[in-house]
PDB file of C-alpha atoms in Angstrom:
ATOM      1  CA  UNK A   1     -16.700 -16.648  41.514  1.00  0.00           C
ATOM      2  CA  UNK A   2     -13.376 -16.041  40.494  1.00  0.00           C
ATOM      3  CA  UNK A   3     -13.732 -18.776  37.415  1.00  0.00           C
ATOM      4  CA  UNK A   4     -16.831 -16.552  36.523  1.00  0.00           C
ATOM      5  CA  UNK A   5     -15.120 -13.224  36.650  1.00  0.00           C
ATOM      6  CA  UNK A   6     -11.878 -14.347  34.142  1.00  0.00           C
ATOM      7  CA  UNK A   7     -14.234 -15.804  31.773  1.00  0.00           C
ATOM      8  CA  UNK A   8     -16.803 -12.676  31.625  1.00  0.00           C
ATOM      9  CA  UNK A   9     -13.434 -10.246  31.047  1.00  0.00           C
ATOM     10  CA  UNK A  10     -12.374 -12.622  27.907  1.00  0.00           C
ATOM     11  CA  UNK A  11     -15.656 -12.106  26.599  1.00  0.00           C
ATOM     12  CA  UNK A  12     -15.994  -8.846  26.686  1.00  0.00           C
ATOM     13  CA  UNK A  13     -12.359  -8.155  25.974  1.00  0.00           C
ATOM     14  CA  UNK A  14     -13.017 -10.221  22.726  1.00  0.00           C
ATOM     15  CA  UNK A  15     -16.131  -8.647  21.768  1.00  0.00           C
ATOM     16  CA  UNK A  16     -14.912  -5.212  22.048  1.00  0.00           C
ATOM     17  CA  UNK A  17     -12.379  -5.872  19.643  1.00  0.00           C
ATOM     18  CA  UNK A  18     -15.177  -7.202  16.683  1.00  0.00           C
ATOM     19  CA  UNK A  19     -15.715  -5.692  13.731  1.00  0.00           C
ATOM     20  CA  UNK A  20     -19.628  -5.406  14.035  1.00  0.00           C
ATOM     21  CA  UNK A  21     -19.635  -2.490  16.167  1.00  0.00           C
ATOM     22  CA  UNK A  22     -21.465  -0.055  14.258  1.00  0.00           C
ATOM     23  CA  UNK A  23     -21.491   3.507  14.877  1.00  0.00           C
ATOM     24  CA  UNK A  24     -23.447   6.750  13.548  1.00  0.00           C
ATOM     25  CA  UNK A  25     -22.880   9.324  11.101  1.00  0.00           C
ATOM     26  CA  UNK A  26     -21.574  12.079  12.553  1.00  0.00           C
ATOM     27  CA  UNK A  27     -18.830  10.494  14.501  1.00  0.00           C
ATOM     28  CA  UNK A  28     -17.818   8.622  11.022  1.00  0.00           C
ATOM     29  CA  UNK A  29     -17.967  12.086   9.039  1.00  0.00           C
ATOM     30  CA  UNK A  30     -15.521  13.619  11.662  1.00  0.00           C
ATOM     31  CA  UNK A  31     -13.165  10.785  11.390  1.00  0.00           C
ATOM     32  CA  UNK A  32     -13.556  10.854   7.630  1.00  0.00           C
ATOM     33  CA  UNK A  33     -11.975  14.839   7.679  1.00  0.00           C
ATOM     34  CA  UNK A  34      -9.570  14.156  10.676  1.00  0.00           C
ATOM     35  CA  UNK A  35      -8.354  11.239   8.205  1.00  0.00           C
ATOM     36  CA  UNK A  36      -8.257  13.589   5.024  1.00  0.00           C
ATOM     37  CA  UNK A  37      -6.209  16.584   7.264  1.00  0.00           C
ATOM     38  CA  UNK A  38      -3.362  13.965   8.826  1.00  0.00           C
ATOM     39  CA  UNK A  39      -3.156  12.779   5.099  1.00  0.00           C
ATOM     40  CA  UNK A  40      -1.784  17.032   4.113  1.00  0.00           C
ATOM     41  CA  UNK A  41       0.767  16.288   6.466  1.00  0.00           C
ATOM     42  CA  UNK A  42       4.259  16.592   4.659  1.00  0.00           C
ATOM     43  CA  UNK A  43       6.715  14.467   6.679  1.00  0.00           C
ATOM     44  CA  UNK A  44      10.415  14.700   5.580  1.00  0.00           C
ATOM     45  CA  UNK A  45      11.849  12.292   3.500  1.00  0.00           C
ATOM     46  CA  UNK A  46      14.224  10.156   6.295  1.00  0.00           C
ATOM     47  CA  UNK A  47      10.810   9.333   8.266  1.00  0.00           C
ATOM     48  CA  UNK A  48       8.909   8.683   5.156  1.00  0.00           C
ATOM     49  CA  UNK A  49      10.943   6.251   4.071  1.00  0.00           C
ATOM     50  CA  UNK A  50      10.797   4.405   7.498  1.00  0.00           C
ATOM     51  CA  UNK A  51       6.750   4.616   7.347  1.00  0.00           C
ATOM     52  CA  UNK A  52       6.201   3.416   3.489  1.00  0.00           C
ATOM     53  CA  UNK A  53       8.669   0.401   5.220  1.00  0.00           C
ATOM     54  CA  UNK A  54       5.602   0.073   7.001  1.00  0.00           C
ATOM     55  CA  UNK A  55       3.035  -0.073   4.875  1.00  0.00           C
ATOM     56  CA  UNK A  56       2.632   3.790   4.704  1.00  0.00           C
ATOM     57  CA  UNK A  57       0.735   6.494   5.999  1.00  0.00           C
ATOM     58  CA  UNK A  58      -1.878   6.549   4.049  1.00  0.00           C
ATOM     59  CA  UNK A  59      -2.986   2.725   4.891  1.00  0.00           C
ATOM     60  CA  UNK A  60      -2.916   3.688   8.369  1.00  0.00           C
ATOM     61  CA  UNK A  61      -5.028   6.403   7.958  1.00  0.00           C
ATOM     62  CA  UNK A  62      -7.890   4.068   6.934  1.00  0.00           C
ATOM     63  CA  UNK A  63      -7.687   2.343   9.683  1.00  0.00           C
ATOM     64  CA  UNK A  64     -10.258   3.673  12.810  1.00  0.00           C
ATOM     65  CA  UNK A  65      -9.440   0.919  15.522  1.00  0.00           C
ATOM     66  CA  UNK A  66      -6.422  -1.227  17.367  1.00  0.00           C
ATOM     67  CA  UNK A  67      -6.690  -4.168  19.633  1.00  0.00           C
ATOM     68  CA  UNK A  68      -4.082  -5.995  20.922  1.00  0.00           C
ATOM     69  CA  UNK A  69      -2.866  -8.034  24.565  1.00  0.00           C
ATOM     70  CA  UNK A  70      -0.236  -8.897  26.405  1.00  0.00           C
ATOM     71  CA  UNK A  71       0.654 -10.574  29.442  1.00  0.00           C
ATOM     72  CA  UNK A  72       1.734  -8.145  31.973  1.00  0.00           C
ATOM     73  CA  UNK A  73       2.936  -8.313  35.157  1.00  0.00           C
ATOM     74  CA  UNK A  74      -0.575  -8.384  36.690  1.00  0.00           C
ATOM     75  CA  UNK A  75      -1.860 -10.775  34.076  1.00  0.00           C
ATOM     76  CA  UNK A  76      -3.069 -10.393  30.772  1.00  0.00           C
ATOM     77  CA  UNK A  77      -3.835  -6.889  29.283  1.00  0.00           C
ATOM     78  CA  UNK A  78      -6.331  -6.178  26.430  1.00  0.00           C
ATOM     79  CA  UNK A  79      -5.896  -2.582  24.850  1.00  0.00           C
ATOM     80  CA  UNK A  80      -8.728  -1.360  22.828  1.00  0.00           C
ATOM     81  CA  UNK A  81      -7.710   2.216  21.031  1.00  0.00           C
ATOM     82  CA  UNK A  82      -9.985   4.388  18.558  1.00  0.00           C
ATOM     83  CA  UNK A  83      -7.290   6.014  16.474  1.00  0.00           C
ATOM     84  CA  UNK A  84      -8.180   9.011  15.500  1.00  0.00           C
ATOM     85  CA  UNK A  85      -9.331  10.774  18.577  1.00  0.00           C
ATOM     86  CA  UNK A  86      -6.789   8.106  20.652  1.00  0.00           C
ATOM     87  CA  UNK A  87      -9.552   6.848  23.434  1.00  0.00           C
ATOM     88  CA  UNK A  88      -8.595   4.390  25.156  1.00  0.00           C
ATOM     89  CA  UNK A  89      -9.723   1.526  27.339  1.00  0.00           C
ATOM     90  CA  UNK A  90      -6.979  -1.312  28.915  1.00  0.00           C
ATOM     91  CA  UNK A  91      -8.604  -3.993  30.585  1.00  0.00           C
ATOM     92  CA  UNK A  92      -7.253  -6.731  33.181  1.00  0.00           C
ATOM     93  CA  UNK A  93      -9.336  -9.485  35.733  1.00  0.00           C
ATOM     94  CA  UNK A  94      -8.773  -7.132  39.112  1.00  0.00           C
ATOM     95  CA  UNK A  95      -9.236  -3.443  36.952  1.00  0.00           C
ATOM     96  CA  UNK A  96      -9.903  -1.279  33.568  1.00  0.00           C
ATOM     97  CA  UNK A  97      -8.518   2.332  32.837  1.00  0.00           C
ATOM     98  CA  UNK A  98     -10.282   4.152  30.251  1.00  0.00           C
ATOM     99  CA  UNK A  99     -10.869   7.655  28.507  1.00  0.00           C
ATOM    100  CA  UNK A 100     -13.258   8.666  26.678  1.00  0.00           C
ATOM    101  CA  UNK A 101     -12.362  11.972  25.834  1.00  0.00           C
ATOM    102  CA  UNK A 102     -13.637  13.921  29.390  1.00  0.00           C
ATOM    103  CA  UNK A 103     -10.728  12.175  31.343  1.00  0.00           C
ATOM    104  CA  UNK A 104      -8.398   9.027  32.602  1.00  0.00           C
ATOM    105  CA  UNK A 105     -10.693   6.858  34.520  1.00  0.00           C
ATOM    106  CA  UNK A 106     -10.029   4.095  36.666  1.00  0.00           C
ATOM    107  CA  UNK A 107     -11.826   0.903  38.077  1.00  0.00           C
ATOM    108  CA  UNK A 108     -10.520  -1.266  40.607  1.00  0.00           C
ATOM    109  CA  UNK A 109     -12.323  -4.624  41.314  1.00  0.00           C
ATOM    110  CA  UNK A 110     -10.153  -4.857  44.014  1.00  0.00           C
ATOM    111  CA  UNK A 111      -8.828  -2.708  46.833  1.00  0.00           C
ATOM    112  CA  UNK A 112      -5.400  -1.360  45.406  1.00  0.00           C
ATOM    113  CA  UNK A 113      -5.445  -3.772  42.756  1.00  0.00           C
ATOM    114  CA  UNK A 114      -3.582  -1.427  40.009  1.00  0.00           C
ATOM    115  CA  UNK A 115      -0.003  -0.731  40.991  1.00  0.00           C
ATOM    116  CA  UNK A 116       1.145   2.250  39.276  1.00  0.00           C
ATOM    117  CA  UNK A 117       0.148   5.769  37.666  1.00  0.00           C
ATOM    118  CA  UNK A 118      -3.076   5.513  35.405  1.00  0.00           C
ATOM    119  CA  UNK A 119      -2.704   8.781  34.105  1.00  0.00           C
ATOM    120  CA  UNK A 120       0.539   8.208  32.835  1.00  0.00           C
ATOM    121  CA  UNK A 121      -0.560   4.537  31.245  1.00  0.00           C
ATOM    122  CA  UNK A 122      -2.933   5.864  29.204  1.00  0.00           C
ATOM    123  CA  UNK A 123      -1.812   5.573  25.445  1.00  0.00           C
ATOM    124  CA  UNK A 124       2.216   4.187  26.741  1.00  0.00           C
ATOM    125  CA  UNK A 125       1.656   0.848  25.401  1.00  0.00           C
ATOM    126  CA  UNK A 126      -0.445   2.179  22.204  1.00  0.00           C
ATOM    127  CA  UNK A 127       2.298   4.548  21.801  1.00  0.00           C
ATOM    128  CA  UNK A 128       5.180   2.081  22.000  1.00  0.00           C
ATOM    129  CA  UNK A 129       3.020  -0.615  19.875  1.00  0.00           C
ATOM    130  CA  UNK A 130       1.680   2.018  17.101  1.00  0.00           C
ATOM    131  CA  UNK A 131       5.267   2.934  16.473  1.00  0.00           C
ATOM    132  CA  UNK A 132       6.577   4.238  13.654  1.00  0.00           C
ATOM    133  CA  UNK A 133       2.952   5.941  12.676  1.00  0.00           C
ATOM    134  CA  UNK A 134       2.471   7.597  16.056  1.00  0.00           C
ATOM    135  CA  UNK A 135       5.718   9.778  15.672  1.00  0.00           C
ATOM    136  CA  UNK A 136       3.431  11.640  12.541  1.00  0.00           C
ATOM    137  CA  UNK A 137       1.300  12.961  15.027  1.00  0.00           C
ATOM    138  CA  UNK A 138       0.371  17.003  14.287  1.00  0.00           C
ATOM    139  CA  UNK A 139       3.325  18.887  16.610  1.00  0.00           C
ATOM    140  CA  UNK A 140       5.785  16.915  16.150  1.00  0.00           C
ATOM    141  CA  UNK A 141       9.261  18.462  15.230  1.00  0.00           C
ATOM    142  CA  UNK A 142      11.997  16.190  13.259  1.00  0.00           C
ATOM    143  CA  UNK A 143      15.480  16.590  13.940  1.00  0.00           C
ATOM    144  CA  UNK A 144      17.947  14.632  11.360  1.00  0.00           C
ATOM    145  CA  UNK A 145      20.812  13.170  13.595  1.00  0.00           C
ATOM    146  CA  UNK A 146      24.906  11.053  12.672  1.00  0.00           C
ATOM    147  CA  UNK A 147      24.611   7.480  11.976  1.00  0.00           C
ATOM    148  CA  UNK A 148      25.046   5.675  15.042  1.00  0.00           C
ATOM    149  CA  UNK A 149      26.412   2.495  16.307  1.00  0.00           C
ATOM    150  CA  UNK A 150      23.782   0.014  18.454  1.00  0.00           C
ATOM    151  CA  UNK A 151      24.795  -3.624  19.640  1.00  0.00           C
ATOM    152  CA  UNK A 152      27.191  -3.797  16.118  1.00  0.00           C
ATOM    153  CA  UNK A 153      25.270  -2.264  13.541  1.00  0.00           C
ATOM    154  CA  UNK A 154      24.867   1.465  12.236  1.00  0.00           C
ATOM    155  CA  UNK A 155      21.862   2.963  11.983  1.00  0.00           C
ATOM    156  CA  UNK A 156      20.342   5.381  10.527  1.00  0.00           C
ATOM    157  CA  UNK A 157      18.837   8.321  13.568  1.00  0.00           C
ATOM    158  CA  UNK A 158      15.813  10.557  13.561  1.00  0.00           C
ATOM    159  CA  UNK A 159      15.360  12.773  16.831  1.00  0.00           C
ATOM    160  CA  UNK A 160      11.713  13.272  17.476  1.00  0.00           C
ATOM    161  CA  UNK A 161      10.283  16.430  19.780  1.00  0.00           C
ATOM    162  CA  UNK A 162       7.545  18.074  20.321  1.00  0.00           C
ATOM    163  CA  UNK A 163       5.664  21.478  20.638  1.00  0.00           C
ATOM    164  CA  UNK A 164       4.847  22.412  23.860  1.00  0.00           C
ATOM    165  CA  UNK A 165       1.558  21.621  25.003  1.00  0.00           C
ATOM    166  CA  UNK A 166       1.410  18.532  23.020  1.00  0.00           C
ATOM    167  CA  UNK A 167       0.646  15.340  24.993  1.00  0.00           C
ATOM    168  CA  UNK A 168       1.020  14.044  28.595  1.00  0.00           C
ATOM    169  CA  UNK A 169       4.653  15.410  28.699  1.00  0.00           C
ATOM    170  CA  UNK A 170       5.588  17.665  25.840  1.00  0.00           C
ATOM    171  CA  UNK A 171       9.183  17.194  26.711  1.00  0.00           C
ATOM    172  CA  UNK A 172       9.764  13.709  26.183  1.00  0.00           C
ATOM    173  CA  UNK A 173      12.110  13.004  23.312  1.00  0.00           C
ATOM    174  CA  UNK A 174      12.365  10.122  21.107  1.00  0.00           C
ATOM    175  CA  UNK A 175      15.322   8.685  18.859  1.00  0.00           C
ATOM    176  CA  UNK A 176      13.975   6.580  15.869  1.00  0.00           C
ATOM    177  CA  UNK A 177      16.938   3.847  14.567  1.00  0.00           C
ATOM    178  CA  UNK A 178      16.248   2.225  11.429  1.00  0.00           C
ATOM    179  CA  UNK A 179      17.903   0.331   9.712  1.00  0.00           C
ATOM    180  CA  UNK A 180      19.423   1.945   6.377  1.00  0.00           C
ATOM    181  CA  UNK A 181      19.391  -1.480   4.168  1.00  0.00           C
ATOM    182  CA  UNK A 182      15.798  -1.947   4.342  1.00  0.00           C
ATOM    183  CA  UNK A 183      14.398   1.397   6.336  1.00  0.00           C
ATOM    184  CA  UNK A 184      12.281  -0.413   8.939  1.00  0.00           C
ATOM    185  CA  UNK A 185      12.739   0.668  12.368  1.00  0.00           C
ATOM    186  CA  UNK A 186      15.103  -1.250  14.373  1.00  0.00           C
ATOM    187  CA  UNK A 187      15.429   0.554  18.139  1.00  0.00           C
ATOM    188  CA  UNK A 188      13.929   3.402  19.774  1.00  0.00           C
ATOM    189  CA  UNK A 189      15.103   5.426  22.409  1.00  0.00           C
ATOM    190  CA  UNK A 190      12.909   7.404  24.540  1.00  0.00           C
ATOM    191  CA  UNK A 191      12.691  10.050  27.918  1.00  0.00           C
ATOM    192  CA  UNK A 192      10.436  10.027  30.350  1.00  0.00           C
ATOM    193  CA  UNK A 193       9.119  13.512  31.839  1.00  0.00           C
ATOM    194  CA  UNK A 194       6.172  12.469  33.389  1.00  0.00           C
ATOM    195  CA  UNK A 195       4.697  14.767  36.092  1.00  0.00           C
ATOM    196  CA  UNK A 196       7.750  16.490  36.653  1.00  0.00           C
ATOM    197  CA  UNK A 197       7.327  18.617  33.513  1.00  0.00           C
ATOM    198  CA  UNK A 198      10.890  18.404  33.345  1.00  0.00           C
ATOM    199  CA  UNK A 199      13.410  17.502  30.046  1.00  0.00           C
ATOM    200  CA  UNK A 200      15.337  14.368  31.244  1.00  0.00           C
ATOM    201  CA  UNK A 201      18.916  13.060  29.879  1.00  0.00           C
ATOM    202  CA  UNK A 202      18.534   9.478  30.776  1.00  0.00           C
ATOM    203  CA  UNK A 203      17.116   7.399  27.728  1.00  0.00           C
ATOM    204  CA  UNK A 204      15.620   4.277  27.750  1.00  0.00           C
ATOM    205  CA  UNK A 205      15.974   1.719  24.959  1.00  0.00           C
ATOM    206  CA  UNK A 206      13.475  -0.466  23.031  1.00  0.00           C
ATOM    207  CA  UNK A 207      14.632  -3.102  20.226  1.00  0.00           C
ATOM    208  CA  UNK A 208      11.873  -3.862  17.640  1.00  0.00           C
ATOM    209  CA  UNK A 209      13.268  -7.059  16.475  1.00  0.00           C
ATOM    210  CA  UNK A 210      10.079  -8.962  14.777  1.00  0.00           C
ATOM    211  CA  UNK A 211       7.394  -7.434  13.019  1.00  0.00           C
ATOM    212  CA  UNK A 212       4.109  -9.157  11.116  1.00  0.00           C
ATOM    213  CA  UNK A 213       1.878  -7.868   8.676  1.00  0.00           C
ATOM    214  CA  UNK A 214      -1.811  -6.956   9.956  1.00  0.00           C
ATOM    215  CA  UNK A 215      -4.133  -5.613   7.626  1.00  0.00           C
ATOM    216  CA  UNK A 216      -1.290  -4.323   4.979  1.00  0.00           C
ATOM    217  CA  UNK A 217       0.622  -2.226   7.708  1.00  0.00           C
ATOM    218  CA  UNK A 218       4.156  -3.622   9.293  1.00  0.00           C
ATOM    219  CA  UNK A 219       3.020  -3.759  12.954  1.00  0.00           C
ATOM    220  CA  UNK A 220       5.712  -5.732  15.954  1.00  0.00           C
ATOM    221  CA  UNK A 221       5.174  -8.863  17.255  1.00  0.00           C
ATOM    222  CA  UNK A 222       7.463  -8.549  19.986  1.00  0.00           C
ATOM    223  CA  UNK A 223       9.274  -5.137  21.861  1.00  0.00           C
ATOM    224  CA  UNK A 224      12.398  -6.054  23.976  1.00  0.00           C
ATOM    225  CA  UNK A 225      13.446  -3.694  27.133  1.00  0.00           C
ATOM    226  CA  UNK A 226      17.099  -3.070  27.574  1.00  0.00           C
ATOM    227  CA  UNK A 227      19.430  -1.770  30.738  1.00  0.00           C
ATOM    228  CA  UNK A 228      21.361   0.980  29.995  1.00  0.00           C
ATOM    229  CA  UNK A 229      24.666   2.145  30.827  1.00  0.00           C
ATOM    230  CA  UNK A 230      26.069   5.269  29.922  1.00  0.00           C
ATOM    231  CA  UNK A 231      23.038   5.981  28.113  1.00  0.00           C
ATOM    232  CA  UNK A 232      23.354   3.342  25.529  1.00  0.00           C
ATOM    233  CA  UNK A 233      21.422  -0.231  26.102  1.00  0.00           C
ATOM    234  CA  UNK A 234      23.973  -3.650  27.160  1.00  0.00           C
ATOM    235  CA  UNK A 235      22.091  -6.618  28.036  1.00  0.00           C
ATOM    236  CA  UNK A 236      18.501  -7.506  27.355  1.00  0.00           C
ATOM    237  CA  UNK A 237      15.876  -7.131  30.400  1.00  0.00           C
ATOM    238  CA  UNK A 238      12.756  -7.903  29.274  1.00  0.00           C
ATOM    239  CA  UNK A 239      10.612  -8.931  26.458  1.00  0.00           C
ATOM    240  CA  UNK A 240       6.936  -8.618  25.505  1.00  0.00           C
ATOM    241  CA  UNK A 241       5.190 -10.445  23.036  1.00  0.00           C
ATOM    242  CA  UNK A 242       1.835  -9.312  21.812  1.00  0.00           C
ATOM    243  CA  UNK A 243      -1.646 -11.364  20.328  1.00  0.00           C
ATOM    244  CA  UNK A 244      -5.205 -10.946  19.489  1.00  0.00           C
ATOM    245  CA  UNK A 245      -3.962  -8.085  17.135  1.00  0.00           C
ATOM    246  CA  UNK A 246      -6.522  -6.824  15.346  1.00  0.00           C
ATOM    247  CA  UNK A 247      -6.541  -3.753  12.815  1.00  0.00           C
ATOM    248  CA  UNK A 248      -9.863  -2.047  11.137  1.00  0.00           C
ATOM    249  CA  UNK A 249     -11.573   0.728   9.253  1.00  0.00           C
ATOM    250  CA  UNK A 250     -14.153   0.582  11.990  1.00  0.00           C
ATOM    251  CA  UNK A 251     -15.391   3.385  14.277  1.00  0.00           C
ATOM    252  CA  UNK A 252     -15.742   2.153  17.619  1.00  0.00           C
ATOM    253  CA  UNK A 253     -18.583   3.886  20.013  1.00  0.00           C
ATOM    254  CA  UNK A 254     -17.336   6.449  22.049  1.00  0.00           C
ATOM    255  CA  UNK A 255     -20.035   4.321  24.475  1.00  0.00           C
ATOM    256  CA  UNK A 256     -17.151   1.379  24.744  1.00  0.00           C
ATOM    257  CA  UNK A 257     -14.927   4.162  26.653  1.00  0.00           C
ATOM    258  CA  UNK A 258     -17.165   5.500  29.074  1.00  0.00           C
ATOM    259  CA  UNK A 259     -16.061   6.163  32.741  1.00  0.00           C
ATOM    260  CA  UNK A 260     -17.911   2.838  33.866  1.00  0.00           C
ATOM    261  CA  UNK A 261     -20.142   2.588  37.687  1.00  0.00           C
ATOM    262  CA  UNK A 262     -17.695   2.110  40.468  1.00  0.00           C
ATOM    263  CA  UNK A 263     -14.467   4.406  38.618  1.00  0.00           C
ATOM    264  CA  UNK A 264     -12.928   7.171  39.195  1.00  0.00           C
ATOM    265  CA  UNK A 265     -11.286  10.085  37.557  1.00  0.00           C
ATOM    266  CA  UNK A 266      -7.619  10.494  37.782  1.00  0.00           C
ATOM    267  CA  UNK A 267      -6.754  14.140  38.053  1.00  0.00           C
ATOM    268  CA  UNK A 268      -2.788  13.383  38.185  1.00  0.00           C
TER     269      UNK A 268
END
């Protein structure tokens, strides 16, 4: 049974990440505005440079879907995300956590088989993968910071915060480091609020060391965790490579989200 079970998630886990999902007209005539309003968006000129590194806004604003896995700890991930309203389904063998607009949802095929706060899941990975185009997100503020110094090499450093309200945790912060030869993005550091609702001084540091081209936008192929001292990262702790990327202009059902038999909402 278990054989049966691995081999029905890769197939659907594959199929929801096809191109021949094909959806109606309403649904594409709001993404068509929502694309045409982000577009108005005047970002300043140190973060614009670090997106057109990219492959540019505009580009990614064509694009309605994202699909990509990983191995996690609990085994292989798939993330399926519709871009522009940000729904989201993860799937693994022993459980799935979804949205679909009316709230998280989870589904255990196991007792206690997902280890960890599903609320808080939703969009991380997206968020950390989808970088630098997430951080043009409406509310977002931009602070210019000083050059600074990261395992030998300066950096340029963009301080990204947001209005309150916005999000899971409005008062996370984010520092963007790119690089200032070639203006591709090179670290990030990040806070965690979480449920707490409170700012946090203790950053966390990501290095985004490769990167590969999928469907004309700069996207990474690998993210690398660091430990931190003193609020700066030393040694490397973990890396995680992602596959199956895929990248398109098309609008996934809101169907492919839905809270599933068997799940439940997570209010926290």
């Amino acid at each position: 049974m278990k054989k049966i079970a691995i081999v029905a998630f890769s197939i659907f886990a594959f199929v929801a990440c096809k191109e021949n999902i094909k959806e109606g007209v309403v649904q594409e005539i709001e993404v068509k505005k929502d694309a045409v309003e982000m577009a108005k968006k005047v970002l300043p000129d140190n973060f614009s440079a670090v997106v057109n590194a990219h492959g540019g806004l505009s580009q990614w604003d064509k694009m309605n879907n994202i699909c990509f896995s990983f191995d996690g700890r609990g085994g292989e991930e798939v993330h399926t995300v519709s871009l522009k309203n940000r729904n989201e389904k993860i799937e693994n063998e022993k459980w799935s956590i979804g949205n679909d607009g009316n709230g998280v949802w989870l589904l255990e095929n196991e007792p206690e088989a997902y280890k960890g706060n599903a609320m808080f899941y939703n969009n991380l990975m997206f968020y950390f993968y989808s970088m630098p185009f997430v951080l043009a997100d409406n509310g977002i503020v931009y602070t210019p910071m000083p050059a600074k110094e990261l395992d030998g090499k300066m950096y340029n450093v963009l301080k990204v915060s947001y209005e309150d309200g916005i999000g899971y945790s409005s008062k996370d912060e984010y520092m963007l480091f790119s690089d200032p030869e070639t203006n591709k993005m090179a670290w990030l550091g990040y806070t965690v609020t979480g449920k707490s609702n409170a700012k946090s001084d203790k950053w966390s540091f990501i290095k985004y060391s490769e990167w590969q081209e999928v469907n004309g936008l700069q996207l990474p192929k690998k993210l690398t965790w660091y430990k931190v001292e003193n609020n700066l990262p030393t040694d490397k702790r973990n890396d995680l490579v992602f596959k199956k990327i895929t990248l398109t202009e098309t609008v996934i059902p809101n169907s492919v989200f839905a809270k599933p038999e068997g799940a439940v909402l997570i209010t926290e």
